[in-house]
CSV table of C-alpha atoms and ligand atoms in Angstrom, one decimal:
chain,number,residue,atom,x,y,z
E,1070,UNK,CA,3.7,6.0,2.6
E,1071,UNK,CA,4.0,8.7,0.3
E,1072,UNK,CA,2.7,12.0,2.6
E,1073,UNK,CA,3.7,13.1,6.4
E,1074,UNK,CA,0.6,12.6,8.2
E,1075,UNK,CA,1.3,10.8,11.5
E,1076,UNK,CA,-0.5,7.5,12.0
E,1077,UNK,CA,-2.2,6.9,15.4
E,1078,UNK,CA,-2.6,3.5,16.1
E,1079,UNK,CA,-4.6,2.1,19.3
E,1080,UNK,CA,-2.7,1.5,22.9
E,1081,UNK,CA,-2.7,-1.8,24.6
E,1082,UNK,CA,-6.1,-3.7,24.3
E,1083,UNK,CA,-5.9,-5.2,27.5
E,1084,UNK,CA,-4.7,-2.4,29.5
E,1085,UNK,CA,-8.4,-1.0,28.0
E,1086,UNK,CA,-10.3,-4.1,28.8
E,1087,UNK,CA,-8.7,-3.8,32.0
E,1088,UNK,CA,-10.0,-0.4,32.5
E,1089,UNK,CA,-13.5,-1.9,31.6
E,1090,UNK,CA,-13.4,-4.3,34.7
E,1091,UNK,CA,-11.8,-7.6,32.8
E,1092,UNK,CA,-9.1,-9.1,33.6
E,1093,UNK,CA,-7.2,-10.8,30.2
E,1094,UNK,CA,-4.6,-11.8,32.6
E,1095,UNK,CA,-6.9,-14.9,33.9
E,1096,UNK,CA,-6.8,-16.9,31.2
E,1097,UNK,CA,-4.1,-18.5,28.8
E,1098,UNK,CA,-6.0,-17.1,26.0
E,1099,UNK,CA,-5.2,-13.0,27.3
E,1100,UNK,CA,-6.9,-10.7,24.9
E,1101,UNK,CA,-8.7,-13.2,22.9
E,1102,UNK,CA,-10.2,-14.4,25.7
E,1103,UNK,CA,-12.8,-11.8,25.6
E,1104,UNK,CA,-14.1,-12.8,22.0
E,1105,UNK,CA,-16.1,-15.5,23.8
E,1106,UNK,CA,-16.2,-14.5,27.3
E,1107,UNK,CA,-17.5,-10.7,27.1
E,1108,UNK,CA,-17.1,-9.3,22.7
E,1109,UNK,CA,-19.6,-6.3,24.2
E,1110,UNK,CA,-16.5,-5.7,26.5
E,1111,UNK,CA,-14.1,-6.5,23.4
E,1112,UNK,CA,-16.0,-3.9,21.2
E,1113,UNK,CA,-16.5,-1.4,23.6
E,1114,UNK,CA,-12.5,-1.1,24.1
E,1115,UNK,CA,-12.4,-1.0,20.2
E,1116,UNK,CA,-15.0,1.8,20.1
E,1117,UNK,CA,-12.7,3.5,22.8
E,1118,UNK,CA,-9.6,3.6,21.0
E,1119,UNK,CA,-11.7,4.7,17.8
E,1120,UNK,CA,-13.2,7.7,19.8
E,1121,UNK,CA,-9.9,8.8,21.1
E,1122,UNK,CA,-8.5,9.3,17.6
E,1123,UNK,CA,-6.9,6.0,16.4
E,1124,UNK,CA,-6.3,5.7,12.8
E,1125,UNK,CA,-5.6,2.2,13.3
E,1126,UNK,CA,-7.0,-0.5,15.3
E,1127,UNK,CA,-5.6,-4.2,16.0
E,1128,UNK,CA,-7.6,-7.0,16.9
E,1129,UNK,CA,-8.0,-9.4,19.9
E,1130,UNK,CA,-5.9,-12.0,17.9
E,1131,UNK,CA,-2.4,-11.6,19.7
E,1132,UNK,CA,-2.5,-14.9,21.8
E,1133,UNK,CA,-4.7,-17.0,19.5
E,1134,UNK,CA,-3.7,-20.1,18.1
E,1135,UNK,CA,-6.0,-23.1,17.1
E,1136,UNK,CA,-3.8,-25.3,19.4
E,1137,UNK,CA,-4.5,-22.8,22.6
E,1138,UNK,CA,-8.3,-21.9,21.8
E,1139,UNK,CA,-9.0,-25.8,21.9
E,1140,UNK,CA,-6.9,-26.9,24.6
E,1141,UNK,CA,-8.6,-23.9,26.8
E,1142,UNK,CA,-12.4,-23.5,25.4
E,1143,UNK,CA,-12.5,-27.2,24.5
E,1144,UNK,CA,-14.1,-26.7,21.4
E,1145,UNK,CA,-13.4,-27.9,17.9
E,1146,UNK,CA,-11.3,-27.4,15.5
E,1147,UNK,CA,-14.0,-25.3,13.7
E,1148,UNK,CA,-14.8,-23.4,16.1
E,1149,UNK,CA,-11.6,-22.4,17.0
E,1150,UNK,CA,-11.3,-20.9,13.4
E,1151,UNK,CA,-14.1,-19.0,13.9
E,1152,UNK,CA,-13.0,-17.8,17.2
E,1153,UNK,CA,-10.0,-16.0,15.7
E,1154,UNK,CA,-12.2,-14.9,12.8
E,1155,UNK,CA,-14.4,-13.5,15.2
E,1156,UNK,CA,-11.7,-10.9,16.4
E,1157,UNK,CA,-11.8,-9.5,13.0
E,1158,UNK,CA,-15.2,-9.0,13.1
E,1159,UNK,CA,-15.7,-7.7,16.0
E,1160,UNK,CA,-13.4,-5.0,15.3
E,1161,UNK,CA,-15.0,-3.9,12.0
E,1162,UNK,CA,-18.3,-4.0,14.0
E,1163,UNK,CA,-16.6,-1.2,16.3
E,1164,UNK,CA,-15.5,1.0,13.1
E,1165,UNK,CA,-19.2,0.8,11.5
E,1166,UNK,CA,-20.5,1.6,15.4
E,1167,UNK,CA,-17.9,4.5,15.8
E,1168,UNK,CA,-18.8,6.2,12.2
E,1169,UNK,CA,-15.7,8.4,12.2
E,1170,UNK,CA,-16.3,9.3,8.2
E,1171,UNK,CA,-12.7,8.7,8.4
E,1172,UNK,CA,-11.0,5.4,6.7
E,1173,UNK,CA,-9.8,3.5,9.8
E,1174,UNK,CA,-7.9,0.6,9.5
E,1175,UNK,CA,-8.0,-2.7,11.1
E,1176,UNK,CA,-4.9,-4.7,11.7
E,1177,UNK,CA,-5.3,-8.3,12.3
E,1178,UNK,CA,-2.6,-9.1,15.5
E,1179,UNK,CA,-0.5,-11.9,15.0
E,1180,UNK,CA,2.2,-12.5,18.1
E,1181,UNK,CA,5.1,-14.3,17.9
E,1182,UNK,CA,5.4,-18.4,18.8
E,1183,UNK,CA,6.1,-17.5,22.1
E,1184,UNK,CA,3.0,-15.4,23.4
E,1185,UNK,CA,0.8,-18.5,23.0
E,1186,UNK,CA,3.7,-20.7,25.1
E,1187,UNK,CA,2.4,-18.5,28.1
E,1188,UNK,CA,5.4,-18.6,29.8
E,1189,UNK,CA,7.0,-14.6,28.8
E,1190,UNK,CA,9.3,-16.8,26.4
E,1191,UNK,CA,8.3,-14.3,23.6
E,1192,UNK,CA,10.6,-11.3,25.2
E,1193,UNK,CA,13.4,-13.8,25.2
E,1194,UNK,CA,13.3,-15.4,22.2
E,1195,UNK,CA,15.5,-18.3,22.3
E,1196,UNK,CA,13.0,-20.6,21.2
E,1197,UNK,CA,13.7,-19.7,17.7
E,1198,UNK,CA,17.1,-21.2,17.4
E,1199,UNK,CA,15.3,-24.6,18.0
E,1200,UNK,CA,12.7,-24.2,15.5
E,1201,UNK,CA,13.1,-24.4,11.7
E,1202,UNK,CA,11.9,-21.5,9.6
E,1203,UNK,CA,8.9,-24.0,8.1
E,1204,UNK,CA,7.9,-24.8,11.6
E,1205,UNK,CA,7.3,-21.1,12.4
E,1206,UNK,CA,5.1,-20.5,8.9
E,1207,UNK,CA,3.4,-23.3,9.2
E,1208,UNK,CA,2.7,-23.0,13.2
E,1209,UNK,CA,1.6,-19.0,12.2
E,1210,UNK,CA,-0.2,-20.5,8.8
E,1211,UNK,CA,-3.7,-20.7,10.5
E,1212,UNK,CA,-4.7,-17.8,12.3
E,1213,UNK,CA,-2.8,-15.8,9.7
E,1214,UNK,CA,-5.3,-17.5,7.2
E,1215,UNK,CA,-8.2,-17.5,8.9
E,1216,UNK,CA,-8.2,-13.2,9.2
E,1217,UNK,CA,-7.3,-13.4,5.2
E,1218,UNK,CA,-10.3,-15.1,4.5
E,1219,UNK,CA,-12.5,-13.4,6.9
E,1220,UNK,CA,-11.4,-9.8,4.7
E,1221,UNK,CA,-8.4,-8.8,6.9
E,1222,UNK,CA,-5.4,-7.0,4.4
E,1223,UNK,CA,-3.2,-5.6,7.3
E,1224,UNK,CA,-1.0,-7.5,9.3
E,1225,UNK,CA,0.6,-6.3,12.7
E,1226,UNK,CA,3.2,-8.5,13.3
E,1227,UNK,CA,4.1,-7.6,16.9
E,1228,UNK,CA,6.1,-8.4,19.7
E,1229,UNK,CA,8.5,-10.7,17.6
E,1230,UNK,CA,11.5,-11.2,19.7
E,1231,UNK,CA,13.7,-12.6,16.9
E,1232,UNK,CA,15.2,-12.5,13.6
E,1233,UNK,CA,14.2,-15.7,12.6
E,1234,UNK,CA,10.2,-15.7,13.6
E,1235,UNK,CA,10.1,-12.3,11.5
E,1236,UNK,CA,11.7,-14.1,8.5
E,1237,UNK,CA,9.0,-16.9,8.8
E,1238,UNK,CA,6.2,-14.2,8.8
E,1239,UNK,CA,7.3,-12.3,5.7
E,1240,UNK,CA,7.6,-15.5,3.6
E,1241,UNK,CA,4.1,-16.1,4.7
E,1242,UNK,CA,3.2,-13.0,3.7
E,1243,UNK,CA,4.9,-13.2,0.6
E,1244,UNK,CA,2.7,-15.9,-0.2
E,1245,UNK,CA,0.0,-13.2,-0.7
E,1246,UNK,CA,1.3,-10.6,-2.4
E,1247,UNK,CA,-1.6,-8.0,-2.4
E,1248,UNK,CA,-1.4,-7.7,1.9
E,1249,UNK,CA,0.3,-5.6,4.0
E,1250,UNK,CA,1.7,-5.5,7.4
E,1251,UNK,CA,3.9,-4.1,9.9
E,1252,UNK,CA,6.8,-5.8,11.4
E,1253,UNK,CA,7.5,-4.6,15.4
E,1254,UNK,CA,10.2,-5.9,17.5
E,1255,UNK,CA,10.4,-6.0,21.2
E,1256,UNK,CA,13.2,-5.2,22.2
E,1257,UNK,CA,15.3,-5.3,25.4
E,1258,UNK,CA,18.0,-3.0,25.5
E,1259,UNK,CA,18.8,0.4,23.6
E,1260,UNK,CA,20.5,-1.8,20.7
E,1261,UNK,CA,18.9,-5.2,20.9
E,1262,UNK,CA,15.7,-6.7,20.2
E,1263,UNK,CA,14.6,-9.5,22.8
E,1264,UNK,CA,17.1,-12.5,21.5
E,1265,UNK,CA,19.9,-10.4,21.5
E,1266,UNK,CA,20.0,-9.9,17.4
E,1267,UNK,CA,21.0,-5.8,16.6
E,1268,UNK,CA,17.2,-3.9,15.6
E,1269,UNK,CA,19.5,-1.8,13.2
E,1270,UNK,CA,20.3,-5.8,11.6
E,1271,UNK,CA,16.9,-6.4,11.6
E,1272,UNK,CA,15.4,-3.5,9.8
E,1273,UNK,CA,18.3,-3.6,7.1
E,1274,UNK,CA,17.2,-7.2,6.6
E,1275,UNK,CA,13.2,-5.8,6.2
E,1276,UNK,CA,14.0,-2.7,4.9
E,1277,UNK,CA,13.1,-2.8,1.3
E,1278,UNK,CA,10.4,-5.2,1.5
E,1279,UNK,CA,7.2,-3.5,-0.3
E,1280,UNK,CA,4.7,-5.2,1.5
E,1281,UNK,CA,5.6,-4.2,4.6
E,1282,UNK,CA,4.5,-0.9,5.5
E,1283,UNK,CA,6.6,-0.1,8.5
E,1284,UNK,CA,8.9,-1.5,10.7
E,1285,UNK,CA,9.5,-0.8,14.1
E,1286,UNK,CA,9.2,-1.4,18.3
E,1287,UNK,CA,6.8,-2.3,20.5
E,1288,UNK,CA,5.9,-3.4,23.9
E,1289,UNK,CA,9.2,-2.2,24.8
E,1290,UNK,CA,10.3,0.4,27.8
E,1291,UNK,CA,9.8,3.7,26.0
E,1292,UNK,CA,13.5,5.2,27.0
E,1293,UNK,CA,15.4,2.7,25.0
E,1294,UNK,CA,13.5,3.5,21.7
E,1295,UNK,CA,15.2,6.7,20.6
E,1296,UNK,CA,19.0,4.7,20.6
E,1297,UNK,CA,17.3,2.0,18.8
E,1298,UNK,CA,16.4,4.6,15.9
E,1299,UNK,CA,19.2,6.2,15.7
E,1300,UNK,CA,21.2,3.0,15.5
E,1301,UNK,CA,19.0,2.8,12.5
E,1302,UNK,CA,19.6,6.1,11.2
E,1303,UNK,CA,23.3,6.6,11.7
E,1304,UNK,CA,24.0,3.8,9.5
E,1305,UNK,CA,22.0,6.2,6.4
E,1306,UNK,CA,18.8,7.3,5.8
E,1307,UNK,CA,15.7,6.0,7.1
E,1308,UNK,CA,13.9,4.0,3.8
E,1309,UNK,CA,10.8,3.0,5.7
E,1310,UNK,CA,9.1,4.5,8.0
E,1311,UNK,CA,8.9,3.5,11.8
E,1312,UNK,CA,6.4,1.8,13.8
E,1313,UNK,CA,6.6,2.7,17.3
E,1314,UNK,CA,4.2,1.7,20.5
E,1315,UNK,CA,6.0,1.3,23.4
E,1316,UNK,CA,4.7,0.7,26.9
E,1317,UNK,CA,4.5,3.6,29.3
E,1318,UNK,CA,7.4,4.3,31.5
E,1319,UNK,CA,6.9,1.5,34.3
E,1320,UNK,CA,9.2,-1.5,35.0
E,1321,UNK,CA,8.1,-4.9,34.8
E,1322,UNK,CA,8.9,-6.3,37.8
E,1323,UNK,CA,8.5,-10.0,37.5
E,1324,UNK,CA,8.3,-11.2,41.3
E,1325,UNK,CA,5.1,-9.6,41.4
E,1326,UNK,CA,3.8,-10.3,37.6
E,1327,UNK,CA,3.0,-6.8,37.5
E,1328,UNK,CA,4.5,-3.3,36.1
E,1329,UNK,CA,5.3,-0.5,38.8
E,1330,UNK,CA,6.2,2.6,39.0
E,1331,UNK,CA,9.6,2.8,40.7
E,1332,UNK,CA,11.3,5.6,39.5
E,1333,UNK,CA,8.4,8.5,40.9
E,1334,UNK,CA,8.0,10.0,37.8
E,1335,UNK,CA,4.8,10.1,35.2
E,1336,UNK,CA,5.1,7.2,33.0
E,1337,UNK,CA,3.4,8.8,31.0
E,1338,UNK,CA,5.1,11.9,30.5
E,1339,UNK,CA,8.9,9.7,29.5
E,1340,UNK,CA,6.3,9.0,26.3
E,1341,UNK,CA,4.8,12.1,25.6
E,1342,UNK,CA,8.7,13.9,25.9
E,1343,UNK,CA,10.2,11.1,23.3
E,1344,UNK,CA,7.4,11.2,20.8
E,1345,UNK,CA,8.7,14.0,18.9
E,1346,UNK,CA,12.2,12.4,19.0
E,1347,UNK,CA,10.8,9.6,17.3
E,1348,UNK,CA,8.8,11.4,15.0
E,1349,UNK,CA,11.8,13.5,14.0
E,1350,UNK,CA,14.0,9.9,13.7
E,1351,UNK,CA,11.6,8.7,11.3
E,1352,UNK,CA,8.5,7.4,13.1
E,1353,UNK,CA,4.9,8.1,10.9
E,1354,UNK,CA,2.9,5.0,13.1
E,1355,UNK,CA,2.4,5.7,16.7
E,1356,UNK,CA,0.3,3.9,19.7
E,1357,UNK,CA,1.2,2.9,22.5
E,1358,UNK,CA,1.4,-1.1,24.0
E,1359,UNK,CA,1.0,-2.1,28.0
E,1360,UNK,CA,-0.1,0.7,30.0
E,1361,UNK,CA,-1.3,2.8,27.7
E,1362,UNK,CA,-5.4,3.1,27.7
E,1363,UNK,CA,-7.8,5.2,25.5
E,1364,UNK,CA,-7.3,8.2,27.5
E,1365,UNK,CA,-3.6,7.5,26.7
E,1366,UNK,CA,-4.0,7.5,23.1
E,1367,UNK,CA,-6.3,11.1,23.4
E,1368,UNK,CA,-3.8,12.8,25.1
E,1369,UNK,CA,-1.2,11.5,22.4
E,1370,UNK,CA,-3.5,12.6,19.5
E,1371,UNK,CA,-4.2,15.9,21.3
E,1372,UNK,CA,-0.6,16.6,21.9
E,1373,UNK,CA,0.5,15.7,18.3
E,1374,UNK,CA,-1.8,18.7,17.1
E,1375,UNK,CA,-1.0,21.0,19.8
E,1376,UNK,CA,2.7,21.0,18.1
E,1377,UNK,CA,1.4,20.7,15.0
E,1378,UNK,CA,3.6,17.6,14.8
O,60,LIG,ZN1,3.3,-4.3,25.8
């Protein structure tokens, strides 16, 4: 990107279909899910995001793979397809609804191998080292294909837990050289991304790739994020721009399946604080990822322009 305008891109979608009384979490399929079950739901969340001043929105796609969509719908092949093309349209449905006279962008969600395994493997990563690079395109070939065709041009690659799955989905994406995407890690730690590989090794790996547009964090407790930059940025200066939505400032706490708030303070507030950190480190894309709702994203957009930021 070529000026400093700061990109607001949409929170978590299911923390905002939460807030609209469904419950992603039921079903293998999350997110996507709601496609079939409830799109008015789906849009409506979409619409949300929109009002609240997202430049950006991604689509229900995270969790989708052909495989998953007919094991749990038990529907055909076809219609599976359709399924994940519907998430695209569905989306562009909220930006004509929404009317913003603004161009908003939609960013077709692809997750890593390990969201669709359903078992949290995709913030460990370890799968990777089994797999061979042509597994992973060829296993990411179809939904990425099936938004292509249906008119999607931006990618958010997100949640990727490892080296390895990201180098499968830019030779995908090399494949079709007139697309762009964004490349977010999760990472665990303030230096490592889910496996264990170095975020600074990643993004020098990524770095001067010209499709991507950004490359970055997400789904990721917001405190570690401003070491992981600078790891970046002590080793020179930051070429492409970062790509940053963390969750809020609760813990996962895996007994319970469920995020909580044990350290009494505002979640909240630990993002608003490190926003201008990041900014200053060399973020231009910011949303936020679990936890972080439409009302979220207002109060980010509103506090970006109170600083003139
Ligand atoms: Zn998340």
């Amino acid at each position: 990107m070529l000026n400093d305008k700061i990109y607001l891109i949409d929170g978590g979608l299911s923390t905002e279909l939460m807030c609209l009384g469904y419950k992603p979490d039921e079903t293998k399929l999350w997110t996507g899910n709601s496609i079939v079950e409830r799109p008015d739901l789906l849009k409506q969340a979409h619409l949300n995001f929109l009002k609240s001043g997202s430049d950006i929105i991604t689509t229900a796609s995270y969790q989708l793979s052909v495989d998953l969509i007919e094991e749990n719908l038990k529907c055909t092949n076809q219609k599976a397809y359709d399924i994940i093309k519907q998430s695209f349209r569905i989306a562009k449905e909220a930006v004509k609804e929404a009317n913003l006279g603004s161009e908003i962008l939609i960013a077709g969600s692809i997750g890593p191998y390990g969201a669709c395994l359903c078992d949290g493997s995709e913030y460990v990563g370890h799968y990777a080292k089994n797999l061979t690079i042509d597994f992973l395109i060829d296993w990411h070939r179809p939904r990425f294909e099936s938004l292509l065709e249906e008119g999607c041009d931006l990618f958010a690659f997100e949640t990727i837990p490892s080296i390895k799955e990201a180098r499968a989905l830019i030779k995908l994406l090399s494949e079709h050289p007139n697309v762009k995407a964004w490349l977010s890690f999760s990472c665990k730690n303030e230096s490592e991304i889910s496996s264990g590989d170095r975020f600074r090794d990643a993004y020098q790996v990524f770095k001067d790739n010209m499709q991507l547009i950004a490359i970055g964090i997400n789904c990721t407790y917001p405190k570690y994020i401003e070491k992981l930059l600078e790891s970046v940025s002590n080793d020179g200066t930051v070429s492409k721009p970062f790509i940053i939505y963390s969750n809020d400032a609760k813990i996962w706490d895996n007994s319970i399946r469920r995020y909580v708030n044990s350290n009494n303070e505002d979640p909240m507030k630990v993002v608003m604080e490190a926003i201008p950190k990041w900014i200053k480190l060399g973020a231009q894309y910011i949303g936020g990822c679990c936890n972080i709702n439409s009302e979220n994203i207002q109060q980010i957009k509103n506090f970006i322009s109170d600083n003139h930021i």
